CSV table of C-alpha atoms in Angstrom, one decimal:
chain,number,residue,atom,x,y,z
A,248,MET,CA,-0.1,0.5,0.1
A,249,MET,CA,1.1,3.4,-1.0
A,250,ASN,CA,2.0,5.5,2.3
A,251,LYS,CA,1.2,8.8,2.7
A,252,ARG,CA,3.5,10.9,1.0
A,253,MET,CA,3.2,9.5,-2.2
A,254,GLY,CA,-0.6,9.6,-1.9
A,255,ARG,CA,0.1,13.5,-1.5
A,256,ILE,CA,2.1,13.6,-5.0
A,257,GLY,CA,-0.7,11.5,-6.5
A,258,ALA,CA,-3.1,13.9,-5.5
A,259,LEU,CA,-1.1,16.6,-6.8
A,260,LEU,CA,-1.1,14.9,-10.0
A,261,CYS,CA,-5.1,14.0,-10.4
A,262,CYS,CA,-5.1,18.2,-9.5
A,263,MET,CA,-2.6,19.0,-12.2
A,264,ALA,CA,-4.3,16.6,-15.1
A,265,MET,CA,-8.0,18.4,-14.1
A,266,MET,CA,-6.8,21.5,-13.7
A,267,ILE,CA,-4.0,22.8,-15.9
A,268,SER,CA,-4.9,26.1,-17.6
A,269,ALA,CA,-5.9,25.8,-21.3
A,270,ALA,CA,-2.8,26.0,-23.6
A,271,PRO,CA,-2.4,25.3,-27.5
A,272,VAL,CA,-2.8,21.7,-28.0
A,273,ARG,CA,-0.7,19.4,-30.1
A,274,ALA,CA,-2.5,15.9,-32.1
A,275,GLU,CA,-1.3,12.9,-32.0
A,276,SER,CA,1.4,14.0,-29.2
A,277,VAL,CA,3.7,11.4,-27.7
A,278,ASP,CA,5.9,12.8,-25.7
A,279,ALA,CA,5.8,10.9,-22.9
A,280,LEU,CA,6.2,7.9,-24.7
A,281,LYS,CA,9.3,8.9,-26.0
A,282,VAL,CA,11.0,8.9,-22.2
A,283,LEU,CA,8.7,6.0,-20.5
A,284,PRO,CA,10.4,3.1,-20.4
A,285,ALA,CA,9.9,-0.3,-22.4
A,286,GLU,CA,10.7,-1.9,-18.7
A,287,ALA,CA,8.3,-0.3,-16.7
A,288,TRP,CA,5.5,-2.8,-15.1
A,289,ALA,CA,2.9,0.0,-15.4
A,290,SER,CA,2.5,3.4,-16.6
A,291,LEU,CA,-0.8,5.7,-16.3
A,292,THR,CA,-0.4,8.0,-18.8
A,293,ILE,CA,-2.4,11.2,-19.4
A,294,ARG,CA,-1.6,12.2,-23.1
A,295,ASN,CA,-1.8,16.1,-23.4
A,296,VAL,CA,-2.7,17.7,-20.0
A,297,GLY,CA,-3.8,20.7,-21.9
A,298,GLU,CA,-6.0,18.8,-24.6
A,299,LEU,CA,-7.7,16.8,-21.7
A,300,ASP,CA,-8.2,20.3,-19.5
A,301,ASN,CA,-10.3,21.6,-23.1
A,302,LYS,CA,-12.2,18.8,-23.1
A,303,LEU,CA,-13.1,17.7,-19.2
A,304,MET,CA,-13.9,22.3,-19.4
A,305,ALA,CA,-16.8,21.5,-22.7
A,306,LEU,CA,-17.8,18.2,-20.7
A,307,SER,CA,-18.6,20.1,-17.4
A,308,GLN,CA,-20.6,23.0,-20.2
A,309,ARG,CA,-22.6,19.8,-21.3
A,310,LEU,CA,-23.6,18.8,-17.8
A,311,ASN,CA,-24.6,22.3,-16.5
A,312,THR,CA,-21.3,22.4,-14.1
A,313,PRO,CA,-19.1,24.9,-15.4
A,314,VAL,CA,-16.1,25.6,-13.8
A,315,PRO,CA,-16.8,29.7,-12.3
A,316,MET,CA,-12.3,29.8,-12.6
A,317,SER,CA,-8.7,28.1,-13.7
A,318,PRO,CA,-8.3,26.0,-10.1
A,319,LEU,CA,-4.9,25.3,-11.4
A,320,GLU,CA,-4.5,29.2,-10.6
A,321,MET,CA,-5.1,29.1,-7.6
A,322,LEU,CA,-3.3,26.1,-7.0
A,323,LYS,CA,-0.3,27.5,-8.7
A,324,GLY,CA,-0.3,30.4,-6.2
A,325,MET,CA,-1.0,28.7,-3.1
A,326,MET,CA,2.3,26.1,-4.0
A,327,GLN,CA,3.9,28.7,-5.8
A,328,LEU,CA,4.1,26.2,-8.3
A,329,THR,CA,5.8,27.5,-11.9
A,330,GLY,CA,7.9,25.8,-15.3
A,331,VAL,CA,5.0,23.8,-16.1
A,332,ASN,CA,4.8,22.4,-19.8
A,333,ASN,CA,0.6,22.4,-20.8
A,334,ASP,CA,1.4,21.1,-24.3
A,335,ALA,CA,2.7,17.6,-22.9
A,336,GLY,CA,2.0,14.0,-20.8
A,337,VAL,CA,2.3,13.5,-17.7
A,338,ALA,CA,2.4,9.9,-16.2
A,339,VAL,CA,2.7,7.8,-13.2
A,340,VAL,CA,5.1,4.7,-14.2
A,341,MET,CA,5.8,1.7,-11.6
A,342,MET,CA,9.2,0.5,-12.6
A,343,PRO,CA,10.4,-3.4,-12.0
A,344,MET,CA,9.6,-4.1,-8.3
A,345,LEU,CA,12.5,-5.1,-6.2
A,346,ASN,CA,11.0,-4.9,-2.6
A,347,PRO,CA,7.1,-6.1,-1.9
A,348,GLY,CA,7.4,-4.3,1.4
A,349,ASP,CA,8.1,-0.8,-0.7
A,350,PRO,CA,6.3,-0.1,-3.7
A,351,GLY,CA,6.6,3.4,-3.8
A,352,SER,CA,10.6,2.7,-4.6
A,353,ALA,CA,9.6,1.5,-7.8
A,354,ILE,CA,7.5,4.7,-8.6
A,355,ALA,CA,7.7,8.0,-10.6
A,356,ILE,CA,5.6,10.9,-11.7
A,357,LEU,CA,6.6,12.2,-15.3
A,358,ILE,CA,6.2,16.0,-15.0
A,359,PRO,CA,6.8,17.7,-18.4
A,360,CYS,CA,8.8,21.1,-17.6
A,361,SER,CA,8.8,23.8,-19.6
A,362,ASP,CA,11.4,25.5,-16.7
A,363,TYR,CA,12.6,23.1,-14.3
A,364,ALA,CA,14.8,25.7,-12.7
A,365,ALA,CA,11.3,28.0,-11.8
A,366,MET,CA,8.9,24.1,-11.3
A,367,THR,CA,12.2,23.9,-7.9
A,368,ALA,CA,12.8,26.8,-6.8
A,369,ASN,CA,10.2,26.7,-3.8
A,370,MET,CA,11.0,23.6,-3.4
A,371,SER,CA,13.8,23.5,-1.4
A,372,VAL,CA,15.8,21.6,-3.4
A,373,GLU,CA,19.0,20.0,-2.1
A,374,GLU,CA,22.5,19.5,-3.6
A,375,ALA,CA,22.1,16.6,-5.9
A,376,VAL,CA,23.4,12.8,-5.1
A,377,GLY,CA,23.8,10.8,-8.2
A,378,GLY,CA,21.9,12.9,-10.3
A,379,VAL,CA,18.7,13.1,-7.5
A,380,SER,CA,17.8,15.8,-5.7
A,381,ARG,CA,16.0,15.6,-1.7
A,382,CYS,CA,13.0,18.4,-1.9
A,383,MET,CA,10.1,19.6,-0.1
A,384,LEU,CA,6.4,19.1,-1.9
A,385,MET,CA,4.6,21.8,-0.6
A,386,GLY,CA,6.4,22.7,2.1
A,387,THR,CA,6.2,19.8,3.9
A,388,GLU,CA,6.7,16.4,2.0
A,389,GLU,CA,9.8,15.5,1.6
A,390,SER,CA,10.1,14.0,-1.6
A,391,TYR,CA,13.1,13.2,-4.6
A,392,ILE,CA,13.6,14.6,-8.1
A,393,ALA,CA,15.0,15.0,-10.7
A,394,GLN,CA,15.8,16.3,-14.3
A,395,HIS,CA,15.0,14.1,-17.6
A,396,GLY,CA,15.2,16.1,-20.6
A,397,ASP,CA,12.4,17.9,-20.3
A,398,TYR,CA,10.2,16.3,-17.6
A,399,ALA,CA,10.9,16.6,-13.4
A,400,VAL,CA,10.8,12.6,-12.1
A,401,LEU,CA,9.2,12.9,-8.8
A,402,SER,CA,9.4,9.9,-6.2
A,403,GLU,CA,8.9,9.6,-2.4
A,404,SER,CA,12.1,8.1,-2.3
A,405,ALA,CA,15.5,8.5,-4.5
A,406,ALA,CA,15.0,4.5,-5.7
A,407,GLY,CA,12.2,5.6,-7.2
A,408,VAL,CA,14.0,8.3,-9.0
A,409,GLN,CA,17.3,6.0,-9.5
A,410,ALA,CA,15.2,3.2,-11.0
A,411,PHE,CA,13.7,5.6,-13.5
A,412,LEU,CA,17.2,6.8,-14.1
A,413,ALA,CA,18.3,4.1,-14.7
A,414,ALA,CA,16.2,2.9,-17.5
A,415,LYS,CA,16.3,5.5,-19.6
A,416,ALA,CA,19.4,4.2,-22.3
A,417,ASN,CA,17.1,1.2,-22.9
A,418,PRO,CA,14.3,1.1,-25.3
A,419,THR,CA,11.1,3.4,-24.6
A,420,ALA,CA,7.4,2.6,-25.0
A,421,SER,CA,7.3,4.6,-28.6
A,422,ALA,CA,9.8,2.0,-30.5
A,423,ALA,CA,9.1,-0.9,-28.0
A,424,TRP,CA,4.8,-0.7,-27.8
A,425,SER,CA,2.5,-2.6,-30.6
A,426,LYS,CA,1.4,-0.3,-33.5
A,427,HIS,CA,-2.5,-1.2,-32.4
A,428,GLU,CA,-1.1,0.5,-29.0
A,429,LEU,CA,0.4,3.7,-30.4
A,430,GLY,CA,-2.6,4.2,-32.7
A,431,ARG,CA,-4.6,4.1,-29.5
A,432,PHE,CA,-2.4,5.6,-27.4
A,433,GLY,CA,-2.4,8.9,-29.7
A,434,GLN,CA,-5.9,9.3,-29.5
A,435,ASP,CA,-7.0,8.2,-26.2
A,436,ASP,CA,-6.2,10.8,-23.5
A,437,ILE,CA,-6.0,8.5,-20.4
A,438,THR,CA,-4.0,5.2,-21.1
A,439,LEU,CA,-3.4,3.1,-17.8
A,440,HIS,CA,-0.9,0.3,-19.1
A,441,LEU,CA,-0.2,-3.4,-17.9
A,442,ASN,CA,2.9,-4.4,-19.2
A,443,LEU,CA,1.7,-8.7,-18.3
A,444,LYS,CA,4.9,-10.2,-20.1
A,445,ALA,CA,7.6,-8.1,-17.4
A,446,ILE,CA,5.1,-8.5,-14.4
A,447,LEU,CA,4.5,-12.4,-14.4
A,448,SER,CA,7.8,-13.3,-15.1
A,449,SER,CA,9.0,-12.2,-12.0
A,450,PRO,CA,10.2,-14.5,-9.6
A,451,MET,CA,8.4,-12.6,-7.0
A,452,ILE,CA,4.9,-12.4,-8.5
A,453,GLN,CA,5.3,-16.1,-10.0
A,454,GLY,CA,6.0,-17.4,-6.2
A,455,PHE,CA,2.6,-15.3,-5.2
A,456,ILE,CA,0.5,-16.6,-7.8
A,457,GLN,CA,2.1,-20.5,-7.0
A,458,MET,CA,1.6,-19.9,-3.2
A,459,VAL,CA,-2.2,-18.3,-3.7
A,460,ALA,CA,-3.2,-21.2,-6.9
A,461,MET,CA,-1.3,-23.8,-4.2
A,462,GLN,CA,-3.9,-22.4,-1.5
A,463,GLY,CA,-7.2,-22.6,-3.5
A,464,GLY,CA,-6.4,-26.3,-4.0
A,465,GLY,CA,-5.6,-25.8,-7.9
A,466,SER,CA,-2.3,-26.3,-10.3
A,467,PHE,CA,0.8,-23.4,-11.3
A,468,ASN,CA,2.0,-24.0,-14.7
A,469,PRO,CA,4.6,-20.3,-15.6
A,470,GLU,CA,4.0,-21.7,-19.5
A,471,ASP,CA,0.4,-20.2,-18.8
A,472,LEU,CA,1.2,-16.6,-17.7
A,473,ALA,CA,4.2,-16.6,-20.8
A,474,ALA,CA,1.1,-15.7,-22.9
A,475,ALA,CA,0.2,-12.5,-21.7
A,476,ASP,CA,1.6,-10.2,-23.3
A,477,SER,CA,-0.1,-6.5,-22.3
A,478,ALA,CA,-3.2,-5.3,-21.3
A,479,THR,CA,-4.6,-2.1,-20.9
A,480,ILE,CA,-7.5,0.5,-20.3
A,481,SER,CA,-7.4,4.2,-21.6
A,482,VAL,CA,-10.5,7.1,-21.6
A,483,ARG,CA,-11.3,9.2,-24.8
A,484,ILE,CA,-13.5,12.1,-23.8
A,485,GLY,CA,-15.8,13.5,-27.4
A,486,GLU,CA,-18.6,15.2,-28.1
A,487,ASN,CA,-20.3,12.2,-27.2
A,488,GLY,CA,-19.4,11.4,-23.9
A,489,ILE,CA,-17.0,9.8,-22.0
A,490,ASN,CA,-15.6,6.3,-23.4
A,491,LEU,CA,-13.5,3.6,-21.7
A,492,GLY,CA,-11.4,0.7,-23.8
A,493,PHE,CA,-10.2,-2.4,-22.3
A,494,TYR,CA,-7.8,-4.0,-25.3
A,495,GLY,CA,-4.8,-6.5,-24.6
A,496,GLN,CA,-2.0,-8.5,-26.6
A,497,ALA,CA,-1.1,-12.3,-25.8
A,498,THR,CA,2.3,-12.8,-26.6
A,499,GLU,CA,2.4,-14.2,-30.4
A,500,GLY,CA,2.1,-18.0,-31.1
A,501,SER,CA,0.9,-18.4,-27.9
A,502,SER,CA,-1.9,-20.5,-27.0
A,503,LEU,CA,-3.6,-17.8,-25.8
A,504,ALA,CA,-3.0,-16.1,-29.2
A,505,THR,CA,-4.6,-19.4,-31.0
A,506,LEU,CA,-7.2,-19.1,-28.9
A,507,ILE,CA,-8.0,-15.2,-29.3
A,508,ASN,CA,-7.9,-16.3,-33.5
A,509,SER,CA,-10.5,-19.3,-33.4
A,510,VAL,CA,-13.1,-17.0,-32.8
A,511,LYS,CA,-14.0,-14.9,-35.9
A,512,PRO,CA,-14.9,-11.2,-36.5
A,513,SER,CA,-18.8,-9.6,-37.0
A,514,SER,CA,-19.0,-6.2,-38.5
A,515,ASP,CA,-22.8,-6.8,-37.4
A,516,SER,CA,-24.0,-5.4,-34.1
A,517,LEU,CA,-22.7,-8.3,-31.6
A,518,LEU,CA,-25.9,-7.5,-29.4
A,519,GLN,CA,-28.4,-9.6,-31.3
A,520,GLY,CA,-32.1,-10.3,-30.3
A,521,LEU,CA,-32.0,-7.9,-27.4
A,522,PRO,CA,-35.1,-4.7,-27.3
A,523,GLY,CA,-34.3,-1.0,-27.8
A,524,ASN,CA,-35.0,0.0,-24.3
A,525,ASP,CA,-33.3,2.4,-22.2
A,526,TYR,CA,-30.0,0.4,-21.9
A,527,LEU,CA,-27.9,0.7,-18.0
A,528,VAL,CA,-25.1,-1.9,-19.0
A,529,ALA,CA,-25.1,-4.1,-22.6
A,530,THR,CA,-22.9,-6.5,-23.7
A,531,GLY,CA,-22.2,-9.1,-26.4
A,532,MET,CA,-19.6,-11.3,-27.5
A,533,LYS,CA,-18.9,-13.9,-30.1
A,534,GLY,CA,-17.1,-16.8,-29.3
A,535,SER,CA,-16.2,-19.8,-30.6
A,536,GLN,CA,-15.8,-23.8,-30.1
A,537,GLU,CA,-12.2,-23.3,-28.7
A,538,VAL,CA,-13.1,-20.8,-26.5
A,539,PHE,CA,-16.0,-22.3,-24.8
A,540,ALA,CA,-14.1,-25.8,-24.7
A,541,LYS,CA,-11.3,-23.8,-22.6
A,542,LEU,CA,-14.2,-22.0,-20.4
A,543,SER,CA,-15.5,-25.6,-20.1
A,544,GLU,CA,-12.9,-27.2,-18.9
A,545,PHE,CA,-12.4,-24.1,-15.9
A,546,TYR,CA,-15.7,-24.1,-14.6
A,547,GLY,CA,-15.3,-28.0,-14.4
A,548,GLY,CA,-12.2,-28.3,-12.3
A,549,ALA,CA,-13.9,-25.4,-9.9
A,550,LEU,CA,-16.7,-27.5,-9.2
A,551,ALA,CA,-15.1,-30.4,-8.8
A,552,ASN,CA,-12.2,-28.9,-6.5
A,553,PRO,CA,-12.9,-30.6,-2.5
A,554,MET,CA,-11.5,-26.6,-1.5
A,555,VAL,CA,-14.1,-24.5,-3.5
A,556,ALA,CA,-17.6,-26.7,-2.1
A,557,MET,CA,-15.5,-26.6,1.3
A,558,GLN,CA,-15.6,-22.5,0.8
A,559,LEU,CA,-19.6,-22.7,-0.7
A,560,ASN,CA,-20.3,-25.0,2.5
A,561,ALA,CA,-21.3,-27.4,-0.6
A,562,ASP,CA,-21.3,-31.5,-0.5
A,563,ALA,CA,-18.4,-32.0,-2.9
A,564,ALA,CA,-19.8,-35.1,-4.2
A,565,LYS,CA,-23.1,-33.0,-5.7
A,566,MET,CA,-21.2,-30.1,-6.9
A,567,GLN,CA,-18.7,-32.4,-8.7
A,568,GLU,CA,-22.4,-33.9,-10.6
A,569,VAL,CA,-23.2,-30.4,-10.9
A,570,GLY,CA,-19.9,-29.0,-12.2
A,571,THR,CA,-19.7,-32.2,-14.7
A,572,MET,CA,-23.5,-30.8,-15.8
A,573,VAL,CA,-22.0,-27.2,-16.1
A,574,SER,CA,-19.0,-27.7,-18.4
A,575,ALA,CA,-20.9,-29.8,-20.8
A,576,LEU,CA,-23.3,-26.8,-21.3
A,577,VAL,CA,-20.5,-23.8,-21.6
A,578,ALA,CA,-19.4,-26.1,-24.1
A,579,ASP,CA,-21.6,-26.1,-26.6
A,580,VAL,CA,-22.2,-22.8,-25.7
A,581,ARG,CA,-21.3,-20.0,-29.3
A,582,ASP,CA,-22.4,-16.9,-28.8
A,583,VAL,CA,-23.7,-14.0,-25.7
A,584,SER,CA,-25.4,-11.6,-25.4
A,585,TRP,CA,-27.1,-9.2,-22.4
A,586,ALA,CA,-28.1,-5.7,-21.2
A,587,VAL,CA,-29.6,-3.7,-18.4
A,588,SER,CA,-32.6,-1.8,-19.4
A,589,THR,CA,-35.0,0.7,-17.6
A,590,GLN,CA,-38.2,-0.4,-18.4
A,591,PRO,CA,-41.1,1.7,-20.3
A,592,GLU,CA,-43.8,3.7,-18.5
A,593,GLY,CA,-46.3,1.3,-17.5
A,594,ALA,CA,-44.2,-2.0,-17.5
A,595,ASP,CA,-43.6,-4.3,-14.4
A,596,GLY,CA,-41.1,-2.7,-12.3
A,597,LEU,CA,-38.1,-0.4,-12.7
A,598,LEU,CA,-35.9,-2.9,-14.3
A,599,GLY,CA,-35.2,-5.6,-16.4
A,600,ILE,CA,-32.2,-8.3,-17.5
A,601,THR,CA,-32.6,-9.2,-20.9
A,602,LYS,CA,-30.2,-12.2,-22.1
A,603,VAL,CA,-30.0,-14.2,-25.3
A,604,VAL,CA,-27.2,-17.5,-25.2
A,605,THR,CA,-26.5,-19.2,-28.8
A,606,PHE,CA,-25.6,-22.4,-28.8
A,607,SER,CA,-24.4,-24.7,-31.2
A,608,GLY,CA,-27.4,-26.6,-31.5
A,609,ASP,CA,-30.5,-28.4,-29.3
A,610,ALA,CA,-31.4,-25.0,-27.8
A,611,GLN,CA,-34.3,-27.3,-26.1
A,612,GLY,CA,-32.7,-29.7,-24.6
A,613,LYS,CA,-30.0,-27.0,-22.9
A,614,CYS,CA,-32.9,-25.1,-21.7
A,615,ALA,CA,-34.4,-28.3,-20.5
A,616,LYS,CA,-30.4,-29.4,-19.1
A,617,MET,CA,-30.2,-25.8,-17.9
A,618,GLY,CA,-33.7,-27.1,-15.3
A,619,GLU,CA,-31.1,-30.4,-14.3
A,620,ILE,CA,-28.7,-27.9,-12.7
A,621,ILE,CA,-31.5,-25.4,-11.3
A,622,THR,CA,-33.0,-29.0,-10.0
A,623,LYS,CA,-29.5,-30.3,-8.3
A,624,LEU,CA,-28.4,-26.8,-6.4
A,625,LEU,CA,-32.1,-27.0,-4.9
A,626,GLY,CA,-32.3,-30.3,-4.0
A,627,GLY,CA,-29.8,-30.0,-1.2
A,628,MET,CA,-26.7,-29.3,-2.5
A,629,PHE,CA,-25.5,-26.2,-0.2
A,630,THR,CA,-25.0,-27.9,3.7
A,631,ALA,CA,-25.4,-24.5,6.0
A,632,PRO,CA,-28.4,-23.9,7.7
A,633,GLU,CA,-29.6,-20.4,6.1
A,634,ALA,CA,-29.0,-21.7,2.9
A,635,GLN,CA,-31.2,-25.0,3.5
A,636,GLU,CA,-33.9,-22.7,4.9
A,637,ALA,CA,-33.6,-20.5,2.1
A,638,VAL,CA,-33.4,-23.0,-0.5
A,639,GLN,CA,-37.1,-24.2,0.4
A,640,HIS,CA,-38.7,-20.8,-0.7
A,641,ILE,CA,-37.4,-21.4,-4.1
A,642,ALA,CA,-38.9,-22.9,-6.6
A,643,PHE,CA,-38.4,-24.4,-10.5
A,644,ASN,CA,-41.6,-25.4,-12.6
A,645,SER,CA,-41.0,-26.4,-16.3
A,646,GLY,CA,-43.6,-24.8,-18.6
A,647,ALA,CA,-44.8,-22.8,-16.3
A,648,GLU,CA,-46.5,-20.6,-19.4
A,649,THR,CA,-46.3,-20.3,-22.7
A,650,LEU,CA,-45.4,-16.9,-24.8
A,651,ALA,CA,-44.7,-15.6,-28.2
A,652,GLY,CA,-45.6,-19.1,-29.4
A,653,VAL,CA,-42.7,-21.1,-26.6
A,654,SER,CA,-42.8,-22.5,-23.8
A,655,VAL,CA,-41.3,-21.0,-21.0
A,656,ASP,CA,-39.5,-22.3,-17.7
A,657,GLN,CA,-40.1,-20.0,-14.6
A,658,LEU,CA,-37.6,-19.8,-11.1
A,659,ALA,CA,-39.3,-18.0,-8.8
A,660,VAL,CA,-38.1,-16.8,-5.6
A,661,ALA,CA,-40.4,-16.2,-2.5
A,662,LEU,CA,-38.7,-13.5,-1.0
A,663,ASP,CA,-41.7,-12.9,1.5
A,664,LYS,CA,-41.4,-15.9,3.0
A,665,MET,CA,-37.8,-16.0,3.8
A,666,GLN,CA,-36.5,-15.1,7.0
A,667,GLY,CA,-34.4,-11.7,7.6
A,668,VAL,CA,-36.9,-10.1,4.3
A,669,SER,CA,-38.3,-7.4,5.4
A,670,GLU,CA,-41.8,-6.2,4.8
A,671,LYS,CA,-39.7,-3.1,3.0
A,672,ASP,CA,-37.6,-5.0,1.7
A,673,TYR,CA,-39.6,-7.1,0.0
A,674,GLU,CA,-41.7,-3.9,-1.8
A,675,ASP,CA,-38.7,-2.2,-2.6
A,676,VAL,CA,-38.0,-5.7,-4.8
A,677,LYS,CA,-41.8,-5.6,-6.5
A,678,ALA,CA,-41.2,-1.4,-7.1
A,679,LEU,CA,-37.5,-2.8,-8.9
A,680,PHE,CA,-38.6,-6.3,-10.8
A,681,GLY,CA,-42.1,-5.9,-10.7
A,682,PRO,CA,-45.2,-6.8,-8.4
A,683,GLU,CA,-44.4,-10.9,-9.1
A,684,GLY,CA,-40.9,-10.0,-7.5
A,685,ILE,CA,-37.7,-11.8,-8.3
A,686,VAL,CA,-39.5,-14.1,-11.4
A,687,LEU,CA,-36.9,-15.3,-13.8
A,688,ARG,CA,-37.5,-17.1,-16.9
A,689,MET,CA,-35.7,-19.0,-19.8
A,690,ALA,CA,-36.8,-20.7,-23.0
A,691,ALA,CA,-35.7,-22.2,-26.4
A,692,ILE,CA,-36.7,-20.0,-28.7
A,693,ASP,CA,-35.7,-21.5,-31.8
A,694,ASP,CA,-32.6,-24.4,-32.8
A,695,ASN,CA,-29.6,-22.7,-31.2
A,696,ARG,CA,-30.9,-20.1,-29.1
A,697,VAL,CA,-32.2,-19.1,-25.3
A,698,ALA,CA,-33.7,-16.3,-24.1
A,699,VAL,CA,-33.8,-15.7,-20.7
A,700,THR,CA,-35.8,-12.5,-18.4
A,701,LEU,CA,-35.6,-10.8,-14.9
A,702,GLY,CA,-38.0,-8.9,-13.8
A,703,GLY,CA,-40.2,-6.8,-16.3
A,704,GLY,CA,-42.8,-9.5,-16.2
A,705,ALA,CA,-43.8,-12.0,-18.6
A,706,LYS,CA,-44.4,-8.8,-21.0
A,707,LEU,CA,-40.7,-8.4,-21.3
A,708,MET,CA,-40.0,-12.4,-21.7
A,709,GLU,CA,-42.9,-12.1,-24.7
A,710,THR,CA,-40.9,-9.2,-26.0
A,711,LEU,CA,-38.0,-10.5,-26.0
A,712,ALA,CA,-38.8,-13.6,-27.9
A,713,ALA,CA,-41.0,-12.2,-30.5
A,714,GLN,CA,-37.6,-10.2,-31.7
A,715,VAL,CA,-34.9,-13.0,-31.0
A,716,LYS,CA,-38.0,-15.3,-33.3
A,717,LYS,CA,-37.9,-11.6,-35.8
A,718,GLY,CA,-33.9,-11.3,-35.6
A,719,GLY,CA,-31.9,-8.7,-36.0
A,720,ALA,CA,-30.7,-5.9,-33.0
A,721,PRO,CA,-32.8,-3.5,-32.3
A,722,LEU,CA,-30.5,-2.0,-29.2
A,723,GLY,CA,-27.4,-2.5,-31.0
A,724,SER,CA,-29.6,0.2,-33.2
A,725,THR,CA,-30.2,2.8,-31.2
A,726,ASP,CA,-28.4,6.6,-30.9
A,727,GLY,CA,-25.9,6.3,-28.1
A,728,ILE,CA,-24.4,2.6,-29.3
A,729,LYS,CA,-24.5,3.5,-32.7
A,730,LYS,CA,-22.2,6.2,-31.8
A,731,THR,CA,-20.1,5.3,-29.1
A,732,GLY,CA,-19.9,1.4,-31.6
A,733,GLY,CA,-18.3,4.1,-34.4
A,734,LEU,CA,-15.3,4.1,-32.0
A,735,LEU,CA,-14.5,0.7,-32.3
A,736,PRO,CA,-13.2,-1.8,-34.8
A,737,LYS,CA,-16.2,-2.6,-37.3
A,738,ALA,CA,-15.1,-6.1,-36.7
A,739,LYS,CA,-15.1,-7.3,-33.3
A,740,THR,CA,-15.4,-9.7,-31.4
A,741,PHE,CA,-16.7,-8.3,-28.4
A,742,GLU,CA,-18.6,-5.0,-27.6
A,743,GLY,CA,-19.5,-3.8,-23.8
A,744,TYR,CA,-21.6,-0.3,-23.2
A,745,PHE,CA,-22.6,1.4,-19.9
A,746,SER,CA,-24.7,4.7,-20.0
A,747,ILE,CA,-23.7,7.3,-17.8
A,748,ASP,CA,-27.1,9.3,-18.9
A,749,ASN,CA,-29.5,6.7,-18.1
A,750,ALA,CA,-28.1,5.7,-15.2
A,751,MET,CA,-28.5,9.0,-13.5
A,752,LYS,CA,-31.4,9.2,-15.1
A,753,PHE,CA,-32.5,6.0,-13.2
A,754,ALA,CA,-30.8,6.7,-9.8
A,755,THR,CA,-32.8,10.1,-9.8
A,756,ALA,CA,-36.0,8.7,-10.5
């Protein structure tokens, strides 16, 4: 855990990023990557603080929360901070960690300078030793600083600065990152990059993973870790709002790369069958036989693990039997789409969850198998007294109703009869999901697809079943998703969306 000093340095960086005064901007700026060591374990980079400030100011106007004045000018006056280059990138960097008890010794902050001498003038900088100077940040916080080209390198310890400077002769991120990573960095405003290849090859990290695996009753193979190359989370602020990006790379030629390449991308919306309601969260993914075979192996192994059964207070033999059934079911999945949406006025409840699962075939048989799994779960698998009491009030009914011409199964939870559930709790659940409370519906729509709903009553299942039969992706055609989806690659294997606007409307309704 970072100590108090490092937390304050991080707070200063956040203030600088959020409040820096507007400046001329340069598109495709990659200055920070030219000094960021490729061997760094992780980096959080703001590509251009001036450009980000302009976007945040514009966003605050659209949200009707305009900033009345420049907070940074007040901050700079209070801290007597000068010499910052507004037209460059800022980064927090974690170098390879040598001492797990002192993570601060591997972390440094890069601040762009227009005038290094002016920036350090009020930091009580002492004479440099080995190029690193002790200084006082905010007048009271002991820190260490050094100049590296057009950047000030700041850390809570001299070791943090020295670790960064020691790597300056080695390749930088701009030379080592992939074409895709560099292209995304040039467009995104904030980038969190994890060098998984370096992190997972560390003997210290491998030892920790091995210890966790052994405690969980699992096994550990270092070769599996070598398949991961990097992972990145990015933030881009545009006219349509804030867009989050998640992307990763597998080591070329690895089993993970082969698995990823087994999925054929699609240029169509992956939100197949989902109605066009006001969504809060929506995702769609394409899979392959190879991908779901791997997931099948994982679920089967996890549910057969006696340690997992013990943690869940479950009968190990019964859970292993369920694991075999789940494993067989997962192996035949191919595509999945689901959404959490607000319901239109007059509908049952406020929220509805819709899900469409595409199987390789025999959806009717798969739906029946789900019912068998649920029956097994309710049939005494869990040994804890409170769990045994709860399952007495959960009922599964196969073929409970017919909607849109298909037979629908129901899983109904009688919350009002469960111990510990107050009348108010039950009324809140009914307000959220509808007067029938918690009722999950599922139905085989055709030979390949199974539809699932929670909330919204029979009407929501009827709507979903009719839409799946009809085909298409109405949710993928809504304005917000079309605008945001335009930032994604045309051919994709996964897409996910979160609507802040709809979430705010729902929270304040």
